[in-house]
């Protein structure tokens, strides 16, 4: 960032001032942005100011909502607050912003404005005037062209302008209007933009270039690999960044910068990594053979459950958007004890990617997705799901039995005495896959099952007995 173009707020603290403007469809984009923002060991990397178009007649709940998505402190902006890294300030409806001589913020009236409020253009122009090259303006989903004029002011001051991509934004008119000014330097999903902000913040603190920051380099690595193994569109999320770090370590590279140079010189390594990344994104629904084998096993287990065994315990690691968890839930729903009582079960579904885990919790799917990605029959869907507009959502009896929580598949198992661990991704994409499958052994009770889908490696024969290799059960 250019020091010469900064306004009067030039001091020794070089953290960026990040302004996010959104309108229709913007709340989801804001949530996705802050969920994807990496947690850093420092006391915050940037100061964020949010302008979301809202009616002045309604009290905004955005600060509370965003507070559930980030470790940053989220507050409604009031007079006297100072720009501080690690804080997210939300502009109230019908108000604008000014910066006082001492650097504090002051709210201004925008009541009766013919344009939506708070004004994104006004926010961008004010911050560009006072913070110059430290300003980053981000335009997310919305109708109209608010933000496009302010984007020019930020660019003229030496700052950076990002926009949400057309394919990501629910309402792409605002991002398109800003993009068409010709001053934007980055466009992508909210998660991609968050990683880019993080990289710029690191460059401010450490005097590095953004390319030295791992999240940004991870994104560039994925771009490098994009023409291989159908990888277009894969983001540098928690799971893919973790895989890149492990691959770099295995190749003897200390940083992702070094690993990128290594990949440029090694075509075989590029292809191998591309296939691992593609496999990491691909979940296999339970096939017919495994479904039948699991039903046979758990029907027999229901007949022999001991006194005090109140429920079956299932874990689905790396659950992605959750289709696999719902599939297993429906599979177990028809089990009965000898006296006719339904068998109770508790299913734990985990993933390291906060964004896809939130989609799993939301649990809204098209019928086609449930049939193709979850492998459910029409009868399964009608039994376990109900209509919600054009989409389907789980019945309450099914939802209450499934718990979604964050956890990386390579970490120690968080749940003991399990009856089933169902891994529905390609185990070959895991570094040290055989060792990881051994770890699953310690989470299972005596006689518990490990179920693998898709292309798979063999579990340790000293810890797992083959039950039905054709069905992928050990």
Coordinates of C-alpha atoms in Angstrom, one line a residue:
X1 CA 0.0 0.0 0.0
X2 CA 1.3 3.5 -0.9
X3 CA 2.2 5.6 2.2
X4 CA 2.4 8.8 0.1
X5 CA -1.3 8.8 -0.6
X6 CA -2.6 8.3 2.9
X7 CA -4.6 11.1 4.6
X8 CA -4.2 12.6 8.0
X9 CA -4.6 9.3 9.9
X10 CA -1.1 8.3 9.1
X11 CA 0.4 6.7 12.3
X12 CA 2.6 3.9 13.2
X13 CA -0.3 1.4 13.3
X14 CA -0.6 0.1 9.7
X15 CA -3.8 -2.0 10.0
X16 CA -6.2 -1.7 7.1
X17 CA -9.7 -0.1 7.4
X18 CA -12.0 -2.5 5.6
X19 CA -15.5 -1.3 4.5
X20 CA -18.1 -3.8 3.4
X21 CA -21.2 -2.6 1.6
X22 CA -24.2 -4.9 1.0
X23 CA -27.8 -4.7 0.1
X24 CA -30.3 -7.4 -1.0
X25 CA -28.8 -10.9 -0.4
X26 CA -26.0 -9.3 1.5
X27 CA -26.5 -10.7 5.0
X28 CA -25.6 -14.2 3.9
X29 CA -22.5 -12.8 2.0
X30 CA -21.4 -11.0 5.2
X31 CA -21.8 -14.1 7.3
X32 CA -19.8 -16.1 4.8
X33 CA -17.0 -13.5 4.7
X34 CA -16.5 -13.4 8.4
X35 CA -16.7 -17.1 8.8
X36 CA -13.9 -17.5 6.3
X37 CA -11.7 -14.9 7.8
X38 CA -8.8 -16.8 9.4
X39 CA -8.3 -16.6 13.2
X40 CA -5.0 -15.0 13.8
X41 CA -2.8 -15.1 16.9
X42 CA -2.5 -11.3 16.9
X43 CA -5.1 -9.0 18.5
X44 CA -6.9 -8.5 15.3
X45 CA -5.6 -7.7 11.8
X46 CA -7.9 -5.0 10.5
X47 CA -10.8 -2.7 11.5
X48 CA -14.1 -3.6 9.7
X49 CA -17.0 -1.3 9.0
X50 CA -20.3 -2.7 7.6
X51 CA -22.9 -0.8 5.7
X52 CA -26.0 -3.0 5.0
X53 CA -29.0 -1.4 3.4
X54 CA -31.9 -1.5 5.9
X55 CA -35.1 0.4 6.6
X56 CA -34.5 3.1 9.3
X57 CA -37.8 1.9 10.9
X58 CA -36.3 -1.3 12.1
X59 CA -33.6 -1.9 14.7
X60 CA -30.6 -3.7 13.2
X61 CA -29.5 -7.1 14.6
X62 CA -26.5 -7.4 12.2
X63 CA -23.9 -6.9 14.9
X64 CA -25.3 -9.8 16.9
X65 CA -25.6 -12.0 13.9
X66 CA -22.1 -11.4 12.7
X67 CA -20.8 -11.9 16.3
X68 CA -21.8 -15.6 15.8
X69 CA -19.6 -15.8 12.7
X70 CA -16.2 -14.4 13.9
X71 CA -13.8 -14.0 16.8
X72 CA -13.7 -10.3 16.1
X73 CA -15.7 -8.0 18.4
X74 CA -18.9 -6.9 16.6
X75 CA -20.6 -3.6 17.7
X76 CA -23.1 -1.1 16.5
X77 CA -21.2 2.0 15.6
X78 CA -21.7 4.9 18.0
X79 CA -20.2 8.4 18.4
X80 CA -16.7 8.3 19.8
X81 CA -15.5 4.9 18.8
X82 CA -11.9 4.7 17.5
X83 CA -10.8 2.5 14.6
X84 CA -9.2 -0.5 16.2
X85 CA -8.0 -3.8 14.7
X86 CA -10.1 -6.8 15.7
X87 CA -13.4 -4.9 15.7
X88 CA -16.4 -5.0 13.4
X89 CA -18.5 -1.8 13.5
X90 CA -22.0 -1.9 12.0
X91 CA -23.5 1.4 10.7
X92 CA -27.1 1.9 11.9
X93 CA -29.9 2.3 9.4
X94 CA -30.4 5.9 8.3
X95 CA -27.0 7.1 9.5
X96 CA -23.7 8.0 7.8
X97 CA -20.2 8.3 9.1
X98 CA -17.7 11.1 9.7
X99 CA -14.1 11.0 11.1
X100 CA -13.3 13.6 13.7
X101 CA -9.9 15.3 14.0
X102 CA -8.9 13.0 16.9
X103 CA -9.5 10.0 14.6
X104 CA -12.8 8.9 16.3
X105 CA -16.0 8.1 14.4
X106 CA -19.1 10.3 14.5
X107 CA -22.5 9.4 13.1
X108 CA -24.3 11.7 10.7
X109 CA -27.9 11.9 9.7
X110 CA -29.1 10.5 6.4
X111 CA -32.9 10.6 7.2
X112 CA -35.0 11.3 4.2
X113 CA -32.3 10.3 1.8
X114 CA -33.7 9.3 -1.6
X115 CA -31.1 6.6 -1.8
X116 CA -30.8 3.4 0.4
X117 CA -29.1 3.9 3.7
X118 CA -26.5 3.6 5.1
X119 CA -24.9 5.0 1.9
X120 CA -22.0 2.7 0.8
X121 CA -20.7 5.5 -1.5
X122 CA -20.6 7.9 1.5
X123 CA -18.8 5.4 3.7
X124 CA -16.2 4.6 1.0
X125 CA -15.6 8.3 0.3
X126 CA -15.2 9.2 3.9
X127 CA -12.8 6.4 4.7
X128 CA -10.7 7.1 1.5
X129 CA -10.5 10.8 2.5
X130 CA -9.2 10.1 6.0
X131 CA -7.4 6.7 5.8
X132 CA -6.1 6.8 2.2
X133 CA -4.2 3.8 1.1
X134 CA -5.1 1.8 4.2
X135 CA -8.8 1.6 2.9
X136 CA -10.2 -1.6 1.4
X137 CA -13.7 -1.3 0.0
X138 CA -15.7 -4.5 -0.6
X139 CA -19.0 -4.5 -2.5
X140 CA -21.2 -7.6 -1.9
X141 CA -24.6 -8.7 -3.1
X142 CA -27.2 -6.0 -3.8
X143 CA -29.3 -4.2 -6.4
X144 CA -28.5 -0.8 -7.8
X145 CA -25.1 0.8 -8.1
X146 CA -24.3 2.1 -4.5
X147 CA -20.6 1.7 -3.9
X148 CA -19.4 2.3 -7.4
X149 CA -18.8 6.0 -6.9
X150 CA -17.1 5.4 -3.6
X151 CA -14.9 2.7 -5.2
X152 CA -13.3 5.3 -7.4
X153 CA -12.5 7.5 -4.4
X154 CA -10.8 4.5 -2.7
X155 CA -8.8 3.7 -5.8
X156 CA -7.8 7.4 -6.2
X157 CA -6.5 7.4 -2.6
X158 CA -4.4 4.3 -3.3
X159 CA -6.6 1.8 -1.6
X160 CA -8.0 -1.5 -2.8
X161 CA -11.5 -2.4 -4.1
X162 CA -12.9 -6.0 -4.1
X163 CA -16.3 -7.2 -5.4
X164 CA -18.3 -10.4 -5.0
X165 CA -18.4 -12.4 -8.2
X166 CA -21.5 -12.5 -10.3
X167 CA -21.9 -16.3 -9.8
X168 CA -21.7 -15.9 -6.0
X169 CA -23.9 -12.9 -5.4
X170 CA -27.6 -13.4 -5.0
X171 CA -28.1 -10.0 -6.5
X172 CA -25.1 -9.1 -8.6
X173 CA -26.1 -5.6 -9.8
X174 CA -24.0 -3.7 -7.2
X175 CA -20.8 -5.8 -7.7
X176 CA -21.2 -5.5 -11.5
X177 CA -21.6 -1.7 -11.3
X178 CA -18.5 -1.4 -9.2
X179 CA -16.5 -3.8 -11.3
X180 CA -17.4 -1.8 -14.4
X181 CA -15.7 1.2 -13.0
X182 CA -12.4 -0.6 -13.8
X183 CA -10.8 0.0 -10.4
X184 CA -11.4 -3.4 -8.8
X185 CA -8.4 -5.5 -8.0
X186 CA -10.1 -8.7 -6.9
X187 CA -13.4 -10.5 -7.3
X188 CA -14.6 -13.8 -5.9
X189 CA -16.8 -15.4 -3.3
X190 CA -17.0 -13.8 0.1
X191 CA -14.6 -16.5 1.4
X192 CA -12.0 -15.7 -1.3
X193 CA -12.3 -12.0 -0.5
X194 CA -11.8 -12.7 3.2
X195 CA -8.5 -14.5 2.5
X196 CA -7.3 -11.7 0.3
X197 CA -8.1 -9.2 3.1
X198 CA -6.1 -11.4 5.5
X199 CA -3.2 -11.4 3.2
X200 CA -3.2 -7.6 2.8
X201 CA -3.4 -7.2 6.6
X202 CA -0.3 -9.4 7.1
X203 CA 1.6 -7.3 4.5
X204 CA 0.7 -4.2 6.6
X205 CA 1.9 -5.7 9.9
X206 CA 5.0 -7.5 8.7
X207 CA 6.1 -5.5 5.7
X208 CA 5.7 -8.5 3.4
X209 CA 4.1 -8.6 0.0
X210 CA 0.6 -10.2 -0.1
X211 CA 2.1 -13.1 -2.0
X212 CA 4.1 -14.1 1.1
X213 CA 0.9 -14.8 3.1
X214 CA -0.2 -18.4 3.2
X215 CA -4.0 -17.9 2.5
X216 CA -3.3 -15.8 -0.6
X217 CA -0.6 -18.3 -1.8
X218 CA -3.1 -21.1 -1.1
X219 CA -5.6 -19.4 -3.4
X220 CA -2.9 -18.9 -6.1
X221 CA -1.9 -22.6 -5.8
X222 CA -5.5 -23.6 -6.4
X223 CA -5.6 -21.3 -9.4
X224 CA -2.4 -22.9 -10.7
X225 CA -4.0 -26.3 -10.4
X226 CA -7.4 -25.2 -11.8
X227 CA -6.9 -26.7 -15.2
X228 CA -6.2 -30.1 -13.8
X229 CA -8.6 -32.8 -12.4
X230 CA -11.7 -30.6 -12.7
X231 CA -10.6 -28.3 -9.9
X232 CA -12.2 -25.0 -11.1
X233 CA -14.1 -23.3 -8.4
X234 CA -12.4 -24.9 -5.4
X235 CA -11.6 -22.3 -2.7
X236 CA -8.8 -22.1 -0.2
X237 CA -11.0 -23.1 2.7
X238 CA -9.9 -24.7 5.9
X239 CA -9.8 -28.3 4.5
X240 CA -8.0 -27.5 1.3
X241 CA -5.4 -25.2 3.0
X242 CA -4.7 -27.9 5.5
X243 CA -4.1 -30.4 2.7
X244 CA -1.8 -27.9 0.9
X245 CA 0.3 -27.5 4.1
X246 CA 0.6 -31.2 4.6
X247 CA 1.6 -31.7 0.9
X248 CA 4.2 -29.0 1.2
X249 CA 5.7 -30.6 4.3
X250 CA 5.8 -34.0 2.6
X251 CA 7.7 -32.3 -0.3
X252 CA 10.2 -30.8 2.0
X253 CA 9.0 -27.2 1.6
X254 CA 8.9 -24.9 4.6
X255 CA 6.2 -22.5 3.2
X256 CA 3.5 -22.5 0.6
X257 CA 5.6 -19.9 -1.3
X258 CA 8.4 -22.5 -1.6
X259 CA 5.8 -25.2 -2.5
X260 CA 4.4 -23.1 -5.3
X261 CA 7.8 -22.8 -6.8
X262 CA 8.3 -26.6 -6.4
X263 CA 5.0 -27.2 -8.2
X264 CA 6.0 -25.0 -11.1
X265 CA 9.0 -27.3 -11.7
X266 CA 7.3 -30.6 -11.0
X267 CA 4.4 -31.6 -13.3
X268 CA 3.9 -35.0 -11.7
X269 CA 3.5 -33.4 -8.3
X270 CA 1.0 -30.9 -9.7
X271 CA -1.1 -33.7 -11.1
X272 CA -0.9 -35.7 -7.9
X273 CA -1.9 -32.8 -5.8
X274 CA -4.8 -31.9 -8.1
X275 CA -6.2 -35.4 -7.9
X276 CA -5.9 -35.3 -4.1
X277 CA -7.8 -32.0 -3.9
X278 CA -10.5 -33.2 -6.3
X279 CA -10.9 -36.3 -4.2
X280 CA -11.1 -34.3 -1.0
X281 CA -14.1 -32.4 -2.4
X282 CA -16.0 -35.5 -3.5
X283 CA -18.3 -37.4 -1.2
X284 CA -19.8 -40.8 -2.0
X285 CA -23.3 -41.7 -0.9
X286 CA -23.7 -45.1 0.8
X287 CA -24.1 -47.7 -2.0
X288 CA -26.8 -50.4 -2.1
X289 CA -24.4 -53.1 -0.9
X290 CA -23.2 -51.1 2.2
X291 CA -26.8 -50.0 3.0
X292 CA -28.0 -53.6 3.0
X293 CA -25.0 -54.7 5.1
X294 CA -25.5 -51.9 7.6
X295 CA -29.2 -52.7 8.0
X296 CA -28.4 -56.4 8.6
X297 CA -25.8 -55.5 11.2
X298 CA -27.8 -53.0 13.2
X299 CA -31.0 -55.0 13.0
X300 CA -29.0 -57.8 14.7
X301 CA -27.4 -55.3 17.1
X302 CA -30.9 -54.0 18.1
X303 CA -31.8 -57.5 19.2
X304 CA -28.8 -57.9 21.5
X305 CA -28.4 -54.4 23.1
X306 CA -27.6 -54.7 26.8
X307 CA -29.4 -53.0 29.6
X308 CA -28.1 -49.5 29.9
X309 CA -27.3 -49.2 26.2
X310 CA -29.8 -46.5 25.5
X311 CA -28.8 -45.6 21.9
X312 CA -26.5 -46.3 19.0
X313 CA -23.7 -43.8 18.5
X314 CA -22.6 -42.9 15.0
X315 CA -19.9 -40.5 13.8
X316 CA -19.7 -39.1 10.2
X317 CA -16.3 -37.2 10.0
X318 CA -15.8 -34.8 7.1
X319 CA -19.5 -34.6 6.5
X320 CA -19.4 -31.7 4.0
X321 CA -22.9 -30.2 3.5
X322 CA -24.5 -33.0 5.6
X323 CA -26.2 -35.2 3.0
X324 CA -24.3 -38.3 4.2
X325 CA -25.5 -37.7 7.8
X326 CA -29.1 -37.5 6.8
X327 CA -28.8 -40.6 4.7
X328 CA -27.5 -42.6 7.7
X329 CA -30.1 -41.1 9.9
X330 CA -32.9 -42.3 7.7
X331 CA -31.2 -45.7 7.3
X332 CA -31.4 -46.2 11.1
X333 CA -34.8 -44.8 11.6
X334 CA -36.7 -48.0 11.0
X335 CA -34.8 -50.2 13.5
X336 CA -36.7 -51.8 16.4
X337 CA -36.0 -53.6 19.6
X338 CA -37.5 -57.1 20.1
X339 CA -40.5 -55.6 22.0
X340 CA -41.2 -53.2 19.1
X341 CA -39.7 -50.1 20.6
X342 CA -37.8 -47.9 18.0
X343 CA -34.0 -48.0 18.5
X344 CA -32.7 -44.6 19.6
X345 CA -29.6 -43.3 18.0
X346 CA -27.3 -40.2 18.2
X347 CA -25.4 -39.2 15.1
X348 CA -22.4 -36.8 15.3
X349 CA -21.5 -35.1 12.0
X350 CA -18.3 -33.0 11.9
X351 CA -16.3 -31.0 9.4
X352 CA -13.4 -28.5 9.6
X353 CA -14.9 -26.2 7.1
X354 CA -17.2 -23.7 8.9
X355 CA -18.9 -22.6 5.8
X356 CA -20.0 -26.0 4.6
X357 CA -20.8 -27.0 8.2
X358 CA -23.2 -24.1 8.4
X359 CA -24.9 -25.4 5.2
X360 CA -25.2 -28.8 6.8
X361 CA -26.9 -27.2 9.8
X362 CA -29.2 -25.2 7.6
X363 CA -30.2 -28.4 5.9
X364 CA -32.0 -27.2 2.8
X365 CA -31.7 -29.4 -0.3
X366 CA -33.4 -30.0 -3.6
X367 CA -35.0 -33.3 -4.2
X368 CA -32.4 -34.0 -6.9
X369 CA -29.5 -33.3 -4.5
X370 CA -31.0 -35.8 -1.9
X371 CA -31.3 -38.4 -4.6
X372 CA -27.9 -38.0 -6.3
X373 CA -25.6 -36.8 -3.4
X374 CA -27.3 -38.5 -0.5
X375 CA -28.4 -41.6 -2.4
X376 CA -31.9 -41.4 -1.0
X377 CA -34.9 -43.0 -2.7
X378 CA -38.2 -41.2 -3.2
X379 CA -39.7 -43.1 -0.3
X380 CA -36.7 -42.1 1.9
X381 CA -37.2 -38.5 1.1
X382 CA -40.9 -38.5 1.7
X383 CA -40.3 -40.2 5.0
X384 CA -37.5 -38.1 6.4
X385 CA -38.0 -34.7 4.7
X386 CA -40.8 -32.1 4.2
X387 CA -41.2 -29.4 1.6
X388 CA -39.8 -25.9 2.3
X389 CA -40.7 -23.8 -0.7
X390 CA -38.8 -25.3 -3.7
X391 CA -36.4 -27.2 -1.3
X392 CA -36.7 -29.9 1.3
X393 CA -35.7 -29.9 5.0
X394 CA -35.5 -32.7 7.5
X395 CA -38.5 -33.8 9.6
X396 CA -38.1 -32.6 13.3
X397 CA -37.8 -36.2 14.5
X398 CA -34.8 -36.7 12.2
X399 CA -33.1 -33.3 12.9
X400 CA -33.1 -33.7 16.7
X401 CA -31.1 -36.9 16.4
X402 CA -28.2 -35.3 14.5
X403 CA -25.6 -33.0 16.0
X404 CA -23.2 -31.0 13.7
X405 CA -20.0 -29.6 15.2
X406 CA -16.5 -28.4 14.0
X407 CA -13.7 -31.0 13.9
X408 CA -10.9 -31.8 11.5
X409 CA -10.8 -35.4 10.3
X410 CA -7.1 -35.6 11.0
X411 CA -7.5 -34.6 14.7
X412 CA -8.0 -37.1 17.5
X413 CA -11.6 -38.6 17.5
X414 CA -13.8 -36.4 19.7
X415 CA -16.4 -39.1 20.5
X416 CA -15.8 -42.4 22.4
X417 CA -17.6 -45.8 22.3
X418 CA -19.0 -45.5 18.8
X419 CA -21.0 -48.1 17.0
X420 CA -20.1 -46.8 13.6
X421 CA -17.6 -44.4 12.0
X422 CA -18.7 -43.7 8.4
X423 CA -16.0 -42.0 6.3
X424 CA -17.6 -40.8 3.0
X425 CA -14.7 -39.3 1.3
X426 CA -11.7 -40.8 -0.5
X427 CA -9.4 -42.0 2.3
X428 CA -6.5 -41.9 -0.1
X429 CA -6.7 -38.1 0.0
X430 CA -5.6 -38.1 3.6
X431 CA -1.9 -37.8 4.4
X432 CA -0.9 -41.0 6.2
X433 CA -4.3 -42.5 5.5
X434 CA -3.5 -45.9 7.0
X435 CA -2.4 -44.2 10.3
X436 CA -5.6 -42.1 10.3
X437 CA -7.8 -45.2 9.9
X438 CA -6.0 -46.7 13.0
X439 CA -7.0 -43.6 14.9
X440 CA -10.7 -44.4 14.2
X441 CA -10.2 -47.8 15.9
X442 CA -9.8 -46.0 19.3
X443 CA -13.1 -44.3 18.9
X444 CA -15.1 -47.5 18.3
X445 CA -16.5 -49.8 20.9
X446 CA -15.7 -53.5 20.8
X447 CA -17.5 -54.7 17.7
X448 CA -18.0 -51.3 16.2
X449 CA -17.9 -50.8 12.5
X450 CA -15.7 -48.7 10.1
X451 CA -17.6 -47.9 6.9
X452 CA -15.6 -46.6 3.9
X453 CA -17.0 -45.3 0.6
X454 CA -15.4 -44.6 -2.8
X455 CA -11.9 -45.6 -3.6
X456 CA -10.3 -46.6 -0.4
X457 CA -7.2 -47.9 1.3
X458 CA -7.2 -50.9 3.6
X459 CA -7.4 -50.4 7.3
X460 CA -4.8 -51.9 9.6
X461 CA -5.5 -55.7 9.7
X462 CA -4.2 -55.8 13.3
X463 CA -6.9 -53.5 14.5
X464 CA -9.8 -54.1 12.0
X465 CA -11.3 -57.4 10.9
X466 CA -12.8 -57.6 7.5
X467 CA -16.6 -57.8 7.7
X468 CA -17.7 -57.2 4.2
X469 CA -15.0 -55.9 1.8
X470 CA -17.4 -55.6 -1.1
X471 CA -19.6 -53.3 1.0
X472 CA -16.6 -51.4 2.5
X473 CA -17.2 -52.6 6.1
X474 CA -14.6 -53.5 8.7

